[in-house]
PDB file of C-alpha atoms and ligand atoms in Angstrom:
ATOM      1  CA  UNK A  28      75.422  85.188 107.619  1.00 96.00           C
ATOM      2  CA  UNK A  29      78.894  85.934 106.212  1.00 98.00           C
ATOM      3  CA  UNK A  30      80.538  86.396 102.738  1.00 98.00           C
ATOM      4  CA  UNK A  31      83.938  85.549 101.879  1.00 98.00           C
ATOM      5  CA  UNK A  32      85.531  85.949  98.729  1.00 98.00           C
ATOM      6  CA  UNK A  33      89.111  84.817  97.292  1.00 97.00           C
ATOM      7  CA  UNK A  34      91.366  87.531  95.405  1.00 93.00           C
ATOM      8  CA  UNK A  35      93.489  86.536  92.527  1.00 93.00           C
ATOM      9  CA  UNK A  36      92.963  82.685  92.830  1.00 96.00           C
ATOM     10  CA  UNK A  37      93.365  82.033  88.827  1.00 95.00           C
ATOM     11  CA  UNK A  38      96.909  82.921  87.810  1.00 90.00           C
ATOM     12  CA  UNK A  39      95.744  84.438  84.535  1.00 89.00           C
ATOM     13  CA  UNK A  40      93.514  86.298  86.197  1.00 86.00           C
ATOM     14  CA  UNK A  41      95.713  88.016  88.504  1.00 82.00           C
ATOM     15  CA  UNK A  42      98.298  88.269  85.045  1.00 87.00           C
ATOM     16  CA  UNK A  43      95.722  90.260  83.710  1.00 88.00           C
ATOM     17  CA  UNK A  44      94.830  92.496  86.613  1.00 87.00           C
ATOM     18  CA  UNK A  45      98.874  93.166  87.097  1.00 87.00           C
ATOM     19  CA  UNK A  46      99.024  91.895  90.716  1.00 85.00           C
ATOM     20  CA  UNK A  47     101.302  89.028  91.830  1.00 85.00           C
ATOM     21  CA  UNK A  48      99.820  84.960  91.948  1.00 85.00           C
ATOM     22  CA  UNK A  49     100.138  84.763  96.091  1.00 89.00           C
ATOM     23  CA  UNK A  50     101.462  82.190  97.950  1.00 92.00           C
ATOM     24  CA  UNK A  51      98.751  82.338 100.653  1.00 95.00           C
ATOM     25  CA  UNK A  52      94.635  82.693  99.539  1.00 96.00           C
ATOM     26  CA  UNK A  53      93.531  86.417  99.443  1.00 95.00           C
ATOM     27  CA  UNK A  54      90.430  86.790 102.103  1.00 97.00           C
ATOM     28  CA  UNK A  55      88.172  89.682 101.893  1.00 97.00           C
ATOM     29  CA  UNK A  56      84.795  89.511 102.991  1.00 98.00           C
ATOM     30  CA  UNK A  57      81.066  91.485 101.717  1.00 98.00           C
ATOM     31  CA  UNK A  58      78.581  92.286 104.408  1.00 98.00           C
ATOM     32  CA  UNK A  59      74.992  90.532 104.541  1.00 97.00           C
ATOM     33  CA  UNK A  60      73.562  93.470 102.525  1.00 97.00           C
ATOM     34  CA  UNK A  61      75.844  93.129  99.825  1.00 98.00           C
ATOM     35  CA  UNK A  62      73.822  89.394  98.711  1.00 98.00           C
ATOM     36  CA  UNK A  63      71.159  90.509  96.317  1.00 98.00           C
ATOM     37  CA  UNK A  64      68.067  89.028  96.634  1.00 93.00           C
ATOM     38  CA  UNK A  65      66.264  86.786  94.117  1.00 87.00           C
ATOM     39  CA  UNK A  66      64.264  88.518  91.826  1.00 85.00           C
ATOM     40  CA  UNK A  67      65.341  91.726  93.000  1.00 93.00           C
ATOM     41  CA  UNK A  68      66.824  94.154  90.299  1.00 96.00           C
ATOM     42  CA  UNK A  69      70.204  94.580  90.402  1.00 98.00           C
ATOM     43  CA  UNK A  70      70.524  98.390  89.505  1.00 98.00           C
ATOM     44  CA  UNK A  71      73.635 100.029  88.021  1.00 98.00           C
ATOM     45  CA  UNK A  72      75.688 101.639  91.526  1.00 98.00           C
ATOM     46  CA  UNK A  73      75.626 105.677  91.095  1.00 97.00           C
ATOM     47  CA  UNK A  74      79.033 105.832  92.643  1.00 98.00           C
ATOM     48  CA  UNK A  75      81.101 104.165  89.882  1.00 98.00           C
ATOM     49  CA  UNK A  76      81.408 104.787  86.242  1.00 98.00           C
ATOM     50  CA  UNK A  77      83.373 101.601  85.541  1.00 98.00           C
ATOM     51  CA  UNK A  78      81.227  98.098  86.833  1.00 98.00           C
ATOM     52  CA  UNK A  79      83.022  94.965  85.966  1.00 98.00           C
ATOM     53  CA  UNK A  80      81.651  90.978  86.714  1.00 98.00           C
ATOM     54  CA  UNK A  81      84.054  88.933  87.912  1.00 98.00           C
ATOM     55  CA  UNK A  82      81.974  84.877  87.318  1.00 98.00           C
ATOM     56  CA  UNK A  83      83.091  82.614  90.466  1.00 98.00           C
ATOM     57  CA  UNK A  84      82.266  79.410  91.753  1.00 98.00           C
ATOM     58  CA  UNK A  85      80.937  79.864  94.860  1.00 98.00           C
ATOM     59  CA  UNK A  86      79.932  77.259  98.048  1.00 98.00           C
ATOM     60  CA  UNK A  87      77.500  76.876 100.552  1.00 98.00           C
ATOM     61  CA  UNK A  88      79.101  76.461 104.121  1.00 98.00           C
ATOM     62  CA  UNK A  89      76.882  73.548 105.927  1.00 98.00           C
ATOM     63  CA  UNK A  90      78.885  73.201 108.926  1.00 98.00           C
ATOM     64  CA  UNK A  91      80.029  75.508 112.257  1.00 98.00           C
ATOM     65  CA  UNK A  92      83.630  75.340 112.584  1.00 98.00           C
ATOM     66  CA  UNK A  93      87.301  77.024 113.459  1.00 98.00           C
ATOM     67  CA  UNK A  94      90.607  76.292 112.380  1.00 98.00           C
ATOM     68  CA  UNK A  95      89.248  73.315 110.168  1.00 98.00           C
ATOM     69  CA  UNK A  96      92.331  70.640 108.783  1.00 98.00           C
ATOM     70  CA  UNK A  97      92.270  70.509 104.648  1.00 98.00           C
ATOM     71  CA  UNK A  98      91.724  66.944 104.944  1.00 98.00           C
ATOM     72  CA  UNK A  99      88.330  67.376 106.727  1.00 98.00           C
ATOM     73  CA  UNK A 100      87.184  70.649 104.971  1.00 98.00           C
ATOM     74  CA  UNK A 101      85.069  69.103 102.449  1.00 97.00           C
ATOM     75  CA  UNK A 102      82.435  68.020 104.864  1.00 97.00           C
ATOM     76  CA  UNK A 103      81.631  71.892 105.931  1.00 98.00           C
ATOM     77  CA  UNK A 104      80.133  73.289 102.786  1.00 98.00           C
ATOM     78  CA  UNK A 105      76.990  70.854 100.635  1.00 97.00           C
ATOM     79  CA  UNK A 106      76.392  73.397  97.988  1.00 98.00           C
ATOM     80  CA  UNK A 107      78.010  75.529  94.852  1.00 98.00           C
ATOM     81  CA  UNK A 108      76.935  76.925  92.252  1.00 98.00           C
ATOM     82  CA  UNK A 109      78.002  80.224  90.032  1.00 98.00           C
ATOM     83  CA  UNK A 110      77.832  84.164  91.167  1.00 98.00           C
ATOM     84  CA  UNK A 111      79.108  87.425  90.207  1.00 98.00           C
ATOM     85  CA  UNK A 112      81.238  89.305  92.703  1.00 98.00           C
ATOM     86  CA  UNK A 113      80.443  92.552  91.323  1.00 98.00           C
ATOM     87  CA  UNK A 114      83.186  95.415  91.397  1.00 98.00           C
ATOM     88  CA  UNK A 115      83.252  99.133  90.829  1.00 98.00           C
ATOM     89  CA  UNK A 116      86.699  98.970  89.145  1.00 97.00           C
ATOM     90  CA  UNK A 117      87.518 102.367  88.950  1.00 98.00           C
ATOM     91  CA  UNK A 118      86.576 102.732  92.558  1.00 98.00           C
ATOM     92  CA  UNK A 119      88.957  99.677  93.664  1.00 97.00           C
ATOM     93  CA  UNK A 120      91.829 101.059  90.956  1.00 96.00           C
ATOM     94  CA  UNK A 121      91.978 104.238  93.461  1.00 97.00           C
ATOM     95  CA  UNK A 122      91.750 102.665  96.971  1.00 97.00           C
ATOM     96  CA  UNK A 123      94.464 100.262  95.320  1.00 94.00           C
ATOM     97  CA  UNK A 124      97.022 102.889  94.819  1.00 96.00           C
ATOM     98  CA  UNK A 125      96.476 104.321  97.863  1.00 97.00           C
ATOM     99  CA  UNK A 126      96.608 101.397  99.976  1.00 96.00           C
ATOM    100  CA  UNK A 127      93.337 101.557 101.354  1.00 96.00           C
ATOM    101  CA  UNK A 128      90.909  99.127 101.828  1.00 95.00           C
ATOM    102  CA  UNK A 129      88.598  97.490  99.165  1.00 91.00           C
ATOM    103  CA  UNK A 130      85.333  97.490 100.652  1.00 96.00           C
ATOM    104  CA  UNK A 131      83.586 100.603  98.905  1.00 97.00           C
ATOM    105  CA  UNK A 132      84.700  99.206  95.589  1.00 98.00           C
ATOM    106  CA  UNK A 133      83.474  95.474  96.616  1.00 98.00           C
ATOM    107  CA  UNK A 134      81.353  95.046  99.384  1.00 98.00           C
ATOM    108  CA  UNK A 135      78.193  97.666  98.409  1.00 98.00           C
ATOM    109  CA  UNK A 136      74.348  96.597  98.595  1.00 98.00           C
ATOM    110  CA  UNK A 137      73.544  94.032  95.883  1.00 98.00           C
ATOM    111  CA  UNK A 138      77.335  93.384  94.904  1.00 98.00           C
ATOM    112  CA  UNK A 139      77.287  89.300  95.509  1.00 98.00           C
ATOM    113  CA  UNK A 140      75.031  87.994  93.126  1.00 98.00           C
ATOM    114  CA  UNK A 141      74.280  84.203  93.325  1.00 98.00           C
ATOM    115  CA  UNK A 142      72.952  81.767  91.303  1.00 98.00           C
ATOM    116  CA  UNK A 143      70.459  78.243  91.997  1.00 97.00           C
ATOM    117  CA  UNK A 144      72.441  76.030  94.195  1.00 97.00           C
ATOM    118  CA  UNK A 145      73.526  72.310  93.627  1.00 97.00           C
ATOM    119  CA  UNK A 146      73.857  69.559  96.494  1.00 97.00           C
ATOM    120  CA  UNK A 147      77.651  68.850  96.238  1.00 96.00           C
ATOM    121  CA  UNK A 148      77.139  64.559  96.327  1.00 93.00           C
ATOM    122  CA  UNK A 149      80.127  62.028  95.765  1.00 88.00           C
ATOM    123  CA  UNK A 150      79.232  61.856  92.124  1.00 89.00           C
ATOM    124  CA  UNK A 151      80.521  65.415  91.828  1.00 91.00           C
ATOM    125  CA  UNK A 152      84.409  65.654  90.944  1.00 93.00           C
ATOM    126  CA  UNK A 153      85.563  69.317  92.856  1.00 93.00           C
ATOM    127  CA  UNK A 154      88.472  69.483  90.979  1.00 93.00           C
ATOM    128  CA  UNK A 155      86.949  69.401  87.557  1.00 96.00           C
ATOM    129  CA  UNK A 156      84.001  71.871  87.292  1.00 97.00           C
ATOM    130  CA  UNK A 157      83.689  73.771  84.631  1.00 98.00           C
ATOM    131  CA  UNK A 158      81.852  77.269  84.370  1.00 98.00           C
ATOM    132  CA  UNK A 159      81.106  79.852  82.078  1.00 98.00           C
ATOM    133  CA  UNK A 160      80.045  83.159  81.876  1.00 98.00           C
ATOM    134  CA  UNK A 161      77.882  85.382  79.138  1.00 98.00           C
ATOM    135  CA  UNK A 162      77.397  88.690  78.528  1.00 98.00           C
ATOM    136  CA  UNK A 163      74.605  89.308  76.448  1.00 98.00           C
ATOM    137  CA  UNK A 164      74.778  85.829  74.865  1.00 98.00           C
ATOM    138  CA  UNK A 165      78.504  86.686  74.161  1.00 98.00           C
ATOM    139  CA  UNK A 166      81.180  83.942  76.015  1.00 98.00           C
ATOM    140  CA  UNK A 167      83.222  86.315  78.067  1.00 98.00           C
ATOM    141  CA  UNK A 168      84.547  84.110  80.897  1.00 98.00           C
ATOM    142  CA  UNK A 169      85.527  79.694  80.680  1.00 97.00           C
ATOM    143  CA  UNK A 170      87.038  77.693  83.477  1.00 98.00           C
ATOM    144  CA  UNK A 171      87.774  74.988  85.471  1.00 97.00           C
ATOM    145  CA  UNK A 172      87.870  74.437  88.740  1.00 97.00           C
ATOM    146  CA  UNK A 173      91.160  72.949  88.139  1.00 96.00           C
ATOM    147  CA  UNK A 174      93.062  75.783  87.322  1.00 96.00           C
ATOM    148  CA  UNK A 175      92.416  77.462  91.104  1.00 97.00           C
ATOM    149  CA  UNK A 176      95.760  77.786  92.704  1.00 96.00           C
ATOM    150  CA  UNK A 177      93.802  77.413  96.189  1.00 97.00           C
ATOM    151  CA  UNK A 178      91.585  74.314  95.848  1.00 97.00           C
ATOM    152  CA  UNK A 179      87.788  74.953  98.082  1.00 98.00           C
ATOM    153  CA  UNK A 180      89.199  72.691 100.389  1.00 98.00           C
ATOM    154  CA  UNK A 181      92.557  74.775 101.205  1.00 98.00           C
ATOM    155  CA  UNK A 182      90.154  77.882 101.095  1.00 98.00           C
ATOM    156  CA  UNK A 183      88.031  76.730 104.065  1.00 98.00           C
ATOM    157  CA  UNK A 184      90.577  76.242 106.052  1.00 98.00           C
ATOM    158  CA  UNK A 185      92.580  78.778 105.487  1.00 98.00           C
ATOM    159  CA  UNK A 186      89.849  81.023 106.244  1.00 98.00           C
ATOM    160  CA  UNK A 187      88.949  79.138 108.930  1.00 98.00           C
ATOM    161  CA  UNK A 188      92.539  80.219 110.992  1.00 98.00           C
ATOM    162  CA  UNK A 189      91.167  83.567 110.766  1.00 98.00           C
ATOM    163  CA  UNK A 190      87.502  83.715 110.900  1.00 98.00           C
ATOM    164  CA  UNK A 191      84.426  81.313 112.258  1.00 98.00           C
ATOM    165  CA  UNK A 192      82.937  79.414 109.738  1.00 98.00           C
ATOM    166  CA  UNK A 193      78.676  79.267 109.935  1.00 98.00           C
ATOM    167  CA  UNK A 194      76.216  77.304 108.627  1.00 98.00           C
ATOM    168  CA  UNK A 195      74.699  79.324 105.287  1.00 98.00           C
ATOM    169  CA  UNK A 196      77.512  81.366 104.988  1.00 98.00           C
ATOM    170  CA  UNK A 197      79.183  82.106 101.409  1.00 98.00           C
ATOM    171  CA  UNK A 198      82.455  82.165  99.983  1.00 98.00           C
ATOM    172  CA  UNK A 199      83.394  83.287  96.497  1.00 98.00           C
ATOM    173  CA  UNK A 200      86.315  81.336  94.842  1.00 98.00           C
ATOM    174  CA  UNK A 201      87.699  83.586  92.837  1.00 97.00           C
ATOM    175  CA  UNK A 202      87.181  84.955  89.407  1.00 97.00           C
ATOM    176  CA  UNK A 203      89.088  83.580  86.111  1.00 96.00           C
ATOM    177  CA  UNK A 204      90.338  86.094  83.356  1.00 95.00           C
ATOM    178  CA  UNK A 205      88.263  87.839  81.339  1.00 96.00           C
ATOM    179  CA  UNK A 206      86.479  89.940  83.724  1.00 96.00           C
ATOM    180  CA  UNK A 207      85.288  93.452  82.426  1.00 97.00           C
ATOM    181  CA  UNK A 208      82.794  96.332  82.263  1.00 98.00           C
ATOM    182  CA  UNK A 209      78.944  95.809  82.398  1.00 97.00           C
ATOM    183  CA  UNK A 210      76.466  98.600  81.559  1.00 98.00           C
ATOM    184  CA  UNK A 211      72.879  99.306  82.035  1.00 98.00           C
ATOM    185  CA  UNK A 212      70.902  96.913  79.972  1.00 98.00           C
ATOM    186  CA  UNK A 213      73.911  93.862  79.366  1.00 98.00           C
ATOM    187  CA  UNK A 214      72.436  90.827  80.329  1.00 98.00           C
ATOM    188  CA  UNK A 215      74.592  88.129  82.316  1.00 98.00           C
ATOM    189  CA  UNK A 216      73.981  84.465  82.732  1.00 98.00           C
ATOM    190  CA  UNK A 217      76.849  82.421  84.315  1.00 98.00           C
ATOM    191  CA  UNK A 218      76.253  78.296  84.368  1.00 98.00           C
ATOM    192  CA  UNK A 219      77.982  75.435  86.133  1.00 98.00           C
ATOM    193  CA  UNK A 220      78.676  72.748  83.289  1.00 96.00           C
ATOM    194  CA  UNK A 221      76.417  73.380  80.796  1.00 95.00           C
ATOM    195  CA  UNK A 222      73.189  74.291  83.385  1.00 97.00           C
ATOM    196  CA  UNK A 223      72.484  77.977  83.538  1.00 98.00           C
ATOM    197  CA  UNK A 224      71.803  78.675  87.023  1.00 98.00           C
ATOM    198  CA  UNK A 225      72.046  82.958  87.067  1.00 97.00           C
ATOM    199  CA  UNK A 226      70.490  85.325  84.906  1.00 97.00           C
ATOM    200  CA  UNK A 227      70.028  88.787  85.214  1.00 97.00           C
ATOM    201  CA  UNK A 228      70.403  92.105  83.884  1.00 97.00           C
ATOM    202  CA  UNK A 229      71.727  95.368  84.884  1.00 98.00           C
ATOM    203  CA  UNK A 230      69.238  97.735  85.133  1.00 97.00           C
TER     204      UNK A 230
HETATM  205 MG1   MG B   9      86.055  88.199  92.717  1.00 59.08          MG
END
């Protein structure tokens, strides 16, 4: 099982990070050990002093594939939820400055939290999905899938040019503007439309 993540997929987030809007999806990965298991507490990692949340729509791969055409990409995932791409921002800033890989900042244990998956049915308009994120009951991120620079199908097609995708793989599709810090005791909750699919506390 692999976890793919897309960076800078919302123009307003790229802007808040001082990054350019990419002309091809920015892909990075997290290992299986990054997946926060259900009912497992999330502990603030000891190696960072600036832990950030990034709320994202997450797809679940349902079919093995490679070199998938965009027009067929919709057949390769069947579930969607909201998740958090936890990021040690201080570590990432250091690594970025040095031009080094991001893994220490992005791929650490439990850095990928996902909510309850919803089946993707024809009734769901994938180009019009609202999602939002609250920290301590205050709305801090809110976006619609239409705002993504690269659509779900474009992302799946692009990933599959480089990596096989396999049943059970997860794809974090990027975060909108509003990322920020979280500290011990914070309560985090993520919504797809009006449904709360993920709720957790930083221990
Ligand atoms: Mg992210």
